[in-house]
mmCIF file of C-alpha atoms in Angstrom:
data_model
loop_
_atom_site.group_PDB
_atom_site.id
_atom_site.type_symbol
_atom_site.label_atom_id
_atom_site.label_comp_id
_atom_site.label_asym_id
_atom_site.label_seq_id
_atom_site.Cartn_x
_atom_site.Cartn_y
_atom_site.Cartn_z
ATOM 1 C CA SER A 1 12.955 9.993 -42.176
ATOM 2 C CA LEU A 2 12.133 12.147 -39.644
ATOM 3 C CA MET A 3 10.064 9.578 -37.550
ATOM 4 C CA SER A 4 13.472 7.184 -38.577
ATOM 5 C CA THR A 5 15.732 9.584 -36.843
ATOM 6 C CA ALA A 6 13.363 10.402 -34.370
ATOM 7 C CA SER A 7 13.336 6.121 -33.804
ATOM 8 C CA VAL A 8 17.437 6.018 -33.691
ATOM 9 C CA ALA A 9 18.330 9.062 -31.299
ATOM 10 C CA VAL A 10 15.507 7.624 -28.483
ATOM 11 C CA ALA A 11 16.829 4.128 -29.154
ATOM 12 C CA ALA A 12 20.493 5.628 -28.559
ATOM 13 C CA SER A 13 18.536 7.286 -25.186
ATOM 14 C CA ARG A 14 17.516 4.491 -23.989
ATOM 15 C CA LYS A 15 20.970 2.361 -24.100
ATOM 16 C CA ARG A 16 23.131 5.244 -22.634
ATOM 17 C CA THR A 17 21.218 4.863 -20.029
ATOM 18 C CA ARG A 18 20.476 1.481 -19.881
ATOM 19 C CA SER A 19 24.717 1.601 -19.874
ATOM 20 C CA LYS A 20 25.130 3.062 -16.547
ATOM 21 C CA ARG A 21 24.284 0.642 -13.713
ATOM 22 C CA ILE A 22 20.758 1.227 -11.639
ATOM 23 C CA ARG A 23 21.632 -0.175 -8.108
ATOM 24 C CA SER A 24 19.182 1.010 -6.644
ATOM 25 C CA VAL A 25 15.761 1.524 -6.125
ATOM 26 C CA ALA A 26 12.911 2.401 -4.203
ATOM 27 C CA VAL A 27 9.367 1.741 -4.675
ATOM 28 C CA LEU A 28 7.151 5.220 -4.632
ATOM 29 C CA PRO A 29 3.646 4.422 -3.016
ATOM 30 C CA LEU A 30 1.294 3.108 -5.852
ATOM 31 C CA THR A 31 -1.934 5.137 -6.575
ATOM 32 C CA ASN A 32 -5.001 3.992 -5.465
ATOM 33 C CA PHE A 33 -6.711 4.933 -8.755
ATOM 34 C CA SER A 34 -10.221 3.550 -7.488
ATOM 35 C CA HIS A 35 -10.166 6.793 -5.515
ATOM 36 C CA ASP A 36 -12.110 5.157 -2.506
ATOM 37 C CA PRO A 37 -10.340 6.310 0.145
ATOM 38 C CA GLU A 38 -11.175 3.096 1.668
ATOM 39 C CA HIS A 39 -8.966 0.877 -0.426
ATOM 40 C CA GLU A 40 -6.296 2.659 0.921
ATOM 41 C CA TYR A 41 -4.918 -0.929 2.785
ATOM 42 C CA PHE A 42 -5.390 -2.319 -0.577
ATOM 43 C CA ALA A 43 -2.821 0.411 -2.382
ATOM 44 C CA ASP A 44 -0.001 0.631 0.068
ATOM 45 C CA GLY A 45 -0.177 -3.287 0.527
ATOM 46 C CA MET A 46 0.412 -3.804 -2.919
ATOM 47 C CA THR A 47 3.465 -0.993 -2.287
ATOM 48 C CA GLU A 48 4.591 -3.351 0.134
ATOM 49 C CA ALA A 49 4.125 -7.093 -1.472
ATOM 50 C CA LEU A 50 6.037 -5.958 -4.208
ATOM 51 C CA ILE A 51 9.333 -4.370 -2.027
ATOM 52 C CA CYS A 52 9.173 -7.038 -0.017
ATOM 53 C CA ASP A 53 9.905 -9.285 -3.189
ATOM 54 C CA LEU A 54 12.308 -6.891 -4.335
ATOM 55 C CA ALA A 55 14.097 -6.903 -1.150
ATOM 56 C CA LYS A 56 14.989 -10.459 -2.066
ATOM 57 C CA LEU A 57 18.009 -9.989 -3.733
ATOM 58 C CA ARG A 58 20.668 -9.090 -2.270
ATOM 59 C CA ALA A 59 22.713 -7.800 -6.001
ATOM 60 C CA VAL A 60 20.769 -3.786 -5.267
ATOM 61 C CA LYS A 61 20.010 -2.170 -3.086
ATOM 62 C CA ILE A 62 15.601 -1.338 -2.238
ATOM 63 C CA THR A 63 14.922 1.079 -0.173
ATOM 64 C CA SER A 64 12.567 0.601 2.919
ATOM 65 C CA ARG A 65 9.193 0.919 3.006
ATOM 66 C CA THR A 66 9.174 3.507 6.223
ATOM 67 C CA SER A 67 11.632 5.848 3.743
ATOM 68 C CA VAL A 68 9.590 5.833 1.006
ATOM 69 C CA MET A 69 5.417 5.894 2.189
ATOM 70 C CA CYS A 70 6.539 9.763 4.107
ATOM 71 C CA TYR A 71 5.887 10.662 -0.320
ATOM 72 C CA LYS A 72 2.383 9.299 -0.902
ATOM 73 C CA GLY A 73 0.907 11.399 -2.839
ATOM 74 C CA SER A 74 3.698 13.868 -2.995
ATOM 75 C CA GLU A 75 4.020 16.131 -6.455
ATOM 76 C CA MET A 76 7.818 16.365 -5.862
ATOM 77 C CA PRO A 77 9.482 15.755 -8.825
ATOM 78 C CA LEU A 78 11.369 12.388 -9.082
ATOM 79 C CA PRO A 79 14.835 13.143 -10.306
ATOM 80 C CA GLN A 80 14.534 15.080 -6.541
ATOM 81 C CA ILE A 81 12.301 12.511 -4.733
ATOM 82 C CA ALA A 82 15.351 9.583 -6.272
ATOM 83 C CA ASP A 83 18.475 12.355 -4.757
ATOM 84 C CA GLU A 84 16.583 12.837 -1.427
ATOM 85 C CA LEU A 85 16.401 8.725 -1.394
ATOM 86 C CA ASN A 86 19.829 8.600 -3.373
ATOM 87 C CA VAL A 87 18.640 6.067 -5.430
ATOM 88 C CA ASP A 88 19.478 5.199 -9.171
ATOM 89 C CA ALA A 89 15.674 4.068 -10.585
ATOM 90 C CA VAL A 90 12.438 4.226 -9.031
ATOM 91 C CA VAL A 91 9.075 1.750 -9.688
ATOM 92 C CA GLU A 92 5.902 3.741 -9.691
ATOM 93 C CA GLY A 93 2.195 2.868 -10.836
ATOM 94 C CA SER A 94 -0.624 1.846 -9.227
ATOM 95 C CA VAL A 95 -3.752 -0.856 -8.614
ATOM 96 C CA MET A 96 -7.217 -1.030 -8.817
ATOM 97 C CA ARG A 97 -9.419 -3.201 -7.454
ATOM 98 C CA VAL A 98 -13.261 -3.925 -8.362
ATOM 99 C CA GLY A 99 -15.204 -6.946 -7.591
ATOM 100 C CA HIS A 100 -13.206 -9.783 -8.089
ATOM 101 C CA ARG A 101 -10.562 -8.576 -10.009
ATOM 102 C CA VAL A 102 -7.310 -6.206 -10.324
ATOM 103 C CA ARG A 103 -5.355 -4.009 -12.476
ATOM 104 C CA ILE A 104 -1.670 -3.290 -11.395
ATOM 105 C CA THR A 105 0.588 -0.388 -14.048
ATOM 106 C CA ALA A 106 4.335 -0.210 -12.689
ATOM 107 C CA GLN A 107 6.427 2.011 -14.413
ATOM 108 C CA LEU A 108 10.633 2.037 -14.106
ATOM 109 C CA ILE A 109 12.682 5.135 -14.368
ATOM 110 C CA HIS A 110 15.983 6.090 -14.394
ATOM 111 C CA ALA A 111 16.236 8.744 -11.809
ATOM 112 C CA ALA A 112 18.899 11.013 -13.318
ATOM 113 C CA SER A 113 17.890 11.325 -17.008
ATOM 114 C CA ASP A 114 13.947 10.697 -15.717
ATOM 115 C CA THR A 115 13.984 8.278 -18.627
ATOM 116 C CA HIS A 116 11.390 5.604 -18.413
ATOM 117 C CA LEU A 117 12.709 2.106 -18.598
ATOM 118 C CA TRP A 118 10.348 -0.815 -18.937
ATOM 119 C CA ALA A 119 6.523 -0.162 -18.320
ATOM 120 C CA GLU A 120 3.671 -2.502 -17.905
ATOM 121 C CA SER A 121 0.064 -2.883 -16.553
ATOM 122 C CA TYR A 122 -1.767 -6.386 -15.081
ATOM 123 C CA GLU A 123 -5.124 -6.743 -14.533
ATOM 124 C CA ARG A 124 -5.915 -10.028 -12.821
ATOM 125 C CA ASP A 125 -8.193 -12.383 -10.142
ATOM 126 C CA PHE A 126 -7.619 -10.929 -6.632
ATOM 127 C CA GLU A 127 -6.162 -14.224 -5.931
ATOM 128 C CA ASP A 128 -2.989 -14.118 -7.957
ATOM 129 C CA VAL A 129 -1.890 -10.665 -6.893
ATOM 130 C CA LEU A 130 1.019 -12.288 -5.637
ATOM 131 C CA LEU A 131 1.594 -13.734 -8.425
ATOM 132 C CA VAL A 132 1.248 -10.185 -10.389
ATOM 133 C CA GLN A 133 4.008 -9.181 -8.114
ATOM 134 C CA SER A 134 6.240 -11.736 -7.992
ATOM 135 C CA GLU A 135 6.367 -11.057 -11.752
ATOM 136 C CA ILE A 136 6.779 -7.359 -11.834
ATOM 137 C CA ALA A 137 10.156 -8.179 -9.819
ATOM 138 C CA ARG A 138 11.064 -10.591 -11.895
ATOM 139 C CA ALA A 139 10.215 -7.738 -14.809
ATOM 140 C CA ILE A 140 12.809 -4.942 -13.381
ATOM 141 C CA ALA A 141 15.565 -7.289 -12.487
ATOM 142 C CA ARG A 142 16.234 -8.569 -16.003
ATOM 143 C CA GLU A 143 16.017 -4.490 -16.804
ATOM 144 C CA ILE A 144 17.950 -3.168 -14.515
ATOM 145 C CA ARG A 145 20.103 -6.286 -15.416
ATOM 146 C CA VAL A 146 20.699 -7.147 -11.424
ATOM 147 C CA ALA A 147 22.778 -10.894 -10.995
ATOM 148 C CA VAL A 148 19.514 -13.271 -9.199
ATOM 149 C CA THR A 149 21.335 -16.543 -7.593
ATOM 150 C CA PRO A 150 19.382 -19.668 -8.143
ATOM 151 C CA GLU A 151 17.843 -19.690 -4.958
ATOM 152 C CA GLU A 152 16.666 -16.052 -5.109
ATOM 153 C CA ALA A 153 15.075 -16.770 -7.774
ATOM 154 C CA ARG A 154 12.614 -19.773 -5.758
ATOM 155 C CA ARG A 155 11.760 -17.909 -3.276
ATOM 156 C CA LEU A 156 10.439 -14.998 -6.410
ATOM 157 C CA ARG A 157 8.630 -17.507 -8.430
ATOM 158 C CA ARG A 158 7.431 -19.051 -5.104
ATOM 159 C CA ALA A 159 4.526 -16.691 -4.885
ATOM 160 C CA ARG A 160 1.096 -18.066 -4.504
ATOM 161 C CA ARG A 161 -3.065 -18.036 -5.224
ATOM 162 C CA VAL A 162 -4.094 -16.456 -1.915
ATOM 163 C CA ASN A 163 -7.743 -16.908 -0.776
ATOM 164 C CA PRO A 164 -8.924 -12.890 -1.762
ATOM 165 C CA ASP A 165 -11.215 -13.088 1.846
ATOM 166 C CA ALA A 166 -7.874 -14.011 4.189
ATOM 167 C CA TYR A 167 -5.891 -11.958 2.022
ATOM 168 C CA GLU A 168 -8.093 -8.823 1.625
ATOM 169 C CA ALA A 169 -8.541 -9.328 5.746
ATOM 170 C CA TYR A 170 -4.566 -9.238 6.044
ATOM 171 C CA LEU A 171 -3.772 -6.461 3.977
ATOM 172 C CA LYS A 172 -6.257 -4.391 6.302
ATOM 173 C CA GLY A 173 -4.240 -5.746 9.120
ATOM 174 C CA ARG A 174 -0.706 -4.402 8.079
ATOM 175 C CA PHE A 175 -2.553 -0.948 6.931
ATOM 176 C CA HIS A 176 -3.503 -0.898 11.501
ATOM 177 C CA TRP A 177 -0.249 -2.318 12.593
ATOM 178 C CA TYR A 178 1.885 0.155 10.958
ATOM 179 C CA LYS A 179 0.220 2.499 12.621
ATOM 180 C CA LEU A 180 0.720 1.403 16.189
ATOM 181 C CA SER A 181 -0.965 3.299 18.598
ATOM 182 C CA ARG A 182 -2.684 0.789 21.208
ATOM 183 C CA GLU A 183 -6.512 1.155 19.005
ATOM 184 C CA HIS A 184 -5.084 0.366 15.504
ATOM 185 C CA LEU A 185 -2.720 -2.465 16.921
ATOM 186 C CA ASP A 186 -6.457 -4.243 18.179
ATOM 187 C CA THR A 187 -8.010 -3.414 15.333
ATOM 188 C CA ALA A 188 -4.763 -4.940 13.506
ATOM 189 C CA LEU A 189 -5.273 -8.237 15.580
ATOM 190 C CA LYS A 190 -8.978 -8.733 15.072
ATOM 191 C CA TYR A 191 -8.499 -8.125 10.698
ATOM 192 C CA PHE A 192 -5.157 -10.657 11.650
ATOM 193 C CA GLN A 193 -7.789 -13.694 13.058
ATOM 194 C CA ALA A 194 -10.485 -12.680 10.904
ATOM 195 C CA SER A 195 -7.502 -13.542 8.032
ATOM 196 C CA LEU A 196 -6.364 -17.478 9.949
ATOM 197 C CA GLU A 197 -10.806 -18.021 10.246
ATOM 198 C CA ARG A 198 -10.563 -17.676 6.576
ATOM 199 C CA ASP A 199 -6.888 -20.278 5.597
ATOM 200 C CA PRO A 200 -6.316 -21.555 9.420
ATOM 201 C CA ARG A 201 -2.312 -22.023 7.518
ATOM 202 C CA ASP A 202 -2.464 -18.438 6.071
ATOM 203 C CA PRO A 203 1.641 -18.203 7.716
ATOM 204 C CA LEU A 204 1.078 -14.523 7.144
ATOM 205 C CA ALA A 205 -1.671 -13.970 9.332
ATOM 206 C CA TYR A 206 0.249 -15.584 12.108
ATOM 207 C CA GLY A 207 3.397 -13.736 11.578
ATOM 208 C CA GLY A 208 1.076 -10.924 11.543
ATOM 209 C CA ILE A 209 -0.673 -12.274 14.775
ATOM 210 C CA ALA A 210 3.261 -12.761 15.997
ATOM 211 C CA ALA A 211 3.949 -8.846 15.232
ATOM 212 C CA VAL A 212 0.940 -7.606 17.220
ATOM 213 C CA TRP A 213 1.994 -9.300 20.171
ATOM 214 C CA VAL A 214 5.696 -8.368 19.815
ATOM 215 C CA SER A 215 4.724 -4.317 19.002
ATOM 216 C CA ARG A 216 2.871 -4.805 22.482
ATOM 217 C CA GLY A 217 4.890 -6.081 24.462
ATOM 218 C CA ASP A 218 7.866 -3.973 22.905
ATOM 219 C CA CYS A 219 5.740 -0.879 23.553
ATOM 220 C CA GLY A 220 4.581 -2.048 26.525
ATOM 221 C CA LEU A 221 0.483 -1.689 26.231
ATOM 222 C CA VAL A 222 0.860 -5.413 27.317
ATOM 223 C CA PRO A 223 3.550 -7.267 30.217
ATOM 224 C CA PRO A 224 6.300 -8.552 28.239
ATOM 225 C CA ARG A 225 5.351 -11.858 30.540
ATOM 226 C CA GLU A 226 1.975 -11.708 28.196
ATOM 227 C CA ALA A 227 2.818 -10.529 24.843
ATOM 228 C CA PHE A 228 5.719 -12.189 23.578
ATOM 229 C CA PRO A 229 4.212 -16.144 24.937
ATOM 230 C CA LYS A 230 1.452 -14.917 22.059
ATOM 231 C CA ALA A 231 4.003 -13.737 20.403
ATOM 232 C CA LYS A 232 6.705 -16.762 19.846
ATOM 233 C CA ALA A 233 3.468 -19.371 19.454
ATOM 234 C CA ALA A 234 2.131 -17.286 16.263
ATOM 235 C CA ALA A 235 6.115 -16.855 14.995
ATOM 236 C CA LEU A 236 6.991 -20.495 15.151
ATOM 237 C CA GLN A 237 3.548 -21.625 14.047
ATOM 238 C CA ALA A 238 4.445 -19.142 10.733
ATOM 239 C CA ILE A 239 8.159 -20.507 10.030
ATOM 240 C CA GLU A 240 6.651 -23.965 10.573
ATOM 241 C CA LEU A 241 3.637 -23.340 7.228
ATOM 242 C CA ASP A 242 6.830 -21.098 6.080
ATOM 243 C CA ASP A 243 10.223 -21.379 6.503
ATOM 244 C CA SER A 244 10.502 -18.381 3.795
ATOM 245 C CA LEU A 245 9.134 -15.729 5.370
ATOM 246 C CA ALA A 246 11.414 -13.376 6.739
ATOM 247 C CA GLU A 247 8.311 -10.868 9.357
ATOM 248 C CA ALA A 248 7.826 -13.843 11.169
ATOM 249 C CA HIS A 249 12.353 -14.808 11.718
ATOM 250 C CA ILE A 250 12.330 -10.893 12.589
ATOM 251 C CA SER A 251 9.286 -11.355 14.966
ATOM 252 C CA LEU A 252 11.592 -14.270 16.249
ATOM 253 C CA GLY A 253 14.095 -12.497 16.973
ATOM 254 C CA MET A 254 13.076 -9.882 19.426
ATOM 255 C CA ILE A 255 11.074 -12.116 21.061
ATOM 256 C CA ARG A 256 14.133 -14.252 21.571
ATOM 257 C CA ALA A 257 16.543 -11.097 22.254
ATOM 258 C CA ALA A 258 14.049 -10.010 25.421
ATOM 259 C CA GLY A 259 14.571 -13.359 26.803
ATOM 260 C CA TRP A 260 18.129 -12.979 26.138
ATOM 261 C CA GLU A 261 18.626 -15.276 24.009
ATOM 262 C CA TRP A 262 21.185 -13.545 23.057
ATOM 263 C CA ASP A 263 22.969 -16.150 19.941
ATOM 264 C CA GLU A 264 19.252 -17.401 19.101
ATOM 265 C CA ALA A 265 17.942 -14.522 18.671
ATOM 266 C CA VAL A 266 20.954 -13.199 16.135
ATOM 267 C CA LYS A 267 20.205 -16.372 14.473
ATOM 268 C CA GLU A 268 17.026 -15.321 13.851
ATOM 269 C CA TYR A 269 18.230 -11.535 12.550
ATOM 270 C CA GLU A 270 20.271 -13.544 10.147
ATOM 271 C CA ARG A 271 18.200 -16.094 8.623
ATOM 272 C CA ALA A 272 15.719 -13.282 8.178
ATOM 273 C CA ILE A 273 18.827 -11.153 6.217
ATOM 274 C CA GLU A 274 19.480 -14.532 4.127
ATOM 275 C CA LEU A 275 16.067 -14.429 3.356
ATOM 276 C CA MET A 276 15.660 -10.401 2.363
ATOM 277 C CA PRO A 277 18.999 -9.141 2.270
ATOM 278 C CA ASN A 278 17.390 -5.621 1.594
ATOM 279 C CA SER A 279 14.986 -5.665 5.255
ATOM 280 C CA ALA A 280 15.728 -2.549 6.520
ATOM 281 C CA GLU A 281 13.872 -4.138 10.446
ATOM 282 C CA ALA A 282 16.478 -7.169 10.193
ATOM 283 C CA HIS A 283 19.459 -5.620 9.503
ATOM 284 C CA PHE A 284 18.423 -2.972 12.446
ATOM 285 C CA PHE A 285 17.833 -5.093 15.148
ATOM 286 C CA LEU A 286 20.564 -7.443 14.700
ATOM 287 C CA SER A 287 23.174 -4.163 14.833
ATOM 288 C CA ASP A 288 20.885 -3.191 18.034
ATOM 289 C CA LEU A 289 21.156 -6.584 19.577
ATOM 290 C CA LEU A 290 25.375 -6.816 18.752
ATOM 291 C CA LEU A 291 25.887 -2.952 20.029
ATOM 292 C CA SER A 292 24.401 -4.019 23.555
ATOM 293 C CA ARG A 293 26.982 -7.084 23.747
ATOM 294 C CA LEU A 294 29.681 -5.037 23.302
ATOM 295 C CA PRO A 295 31.926 -4.879 26.368
ATOM 296 C CA PRO A 296 31.539 -1.705 28.120
#
């Protein structure tokens, strides 16, 4: 029949597409389906969380957040975006939060053929958002048949439930931190501190506080002698609570480098890369440090 012939053709097309190994993936900014500008922080935060989970996989190249965020709201065809980012596949999707419930949709698209390889929709309680992101990352890894080491699998499975109020404040803090102005850094710190008040043992909040003080010191907004000790204390606290937090190791590496503790800084950056092999920031700061130590 015509239907069975069409089904065979589609299956054959998908098989050919899957046979082409996917070595690189870009997670495009997730769309805020609530259409409320006040929820943009949540869409951006969920995009970053998914990128971070996929960045833990060494066998596939994941495009950095900085590179993909310029396509937020873009109407450019996906194959063209993938070509500009030099990736084999893209992940796109949407998020919507209503009260204590969250809906996240994601789909994996083979770039050259513009073929959908996988799609799924999840509706969960807000406190399970990190569990959903980990589940999506594992599904994508299975779909593209990328090798996942036992340690990487353990790290993905370590996703935890969150305190909704604390995590919401954390996401707002990250949203403002990325803007890197004096005013936005001040606002970010307030949100990170509010997150810590709601969950005093949250390593993400300590990591955010460390990032703010490192940025303040690095940008000259606060004297380094004031900023870096505060950044160091927060980064060490984050690592004590969760040694697998790559962002905290990056902050500590920057602090060590600023204090001329070269070998210690290298170790922190290398630890961050071990935890998150696709971390553009860790590779950048490590290479910058090593270049600065080359003989003239």
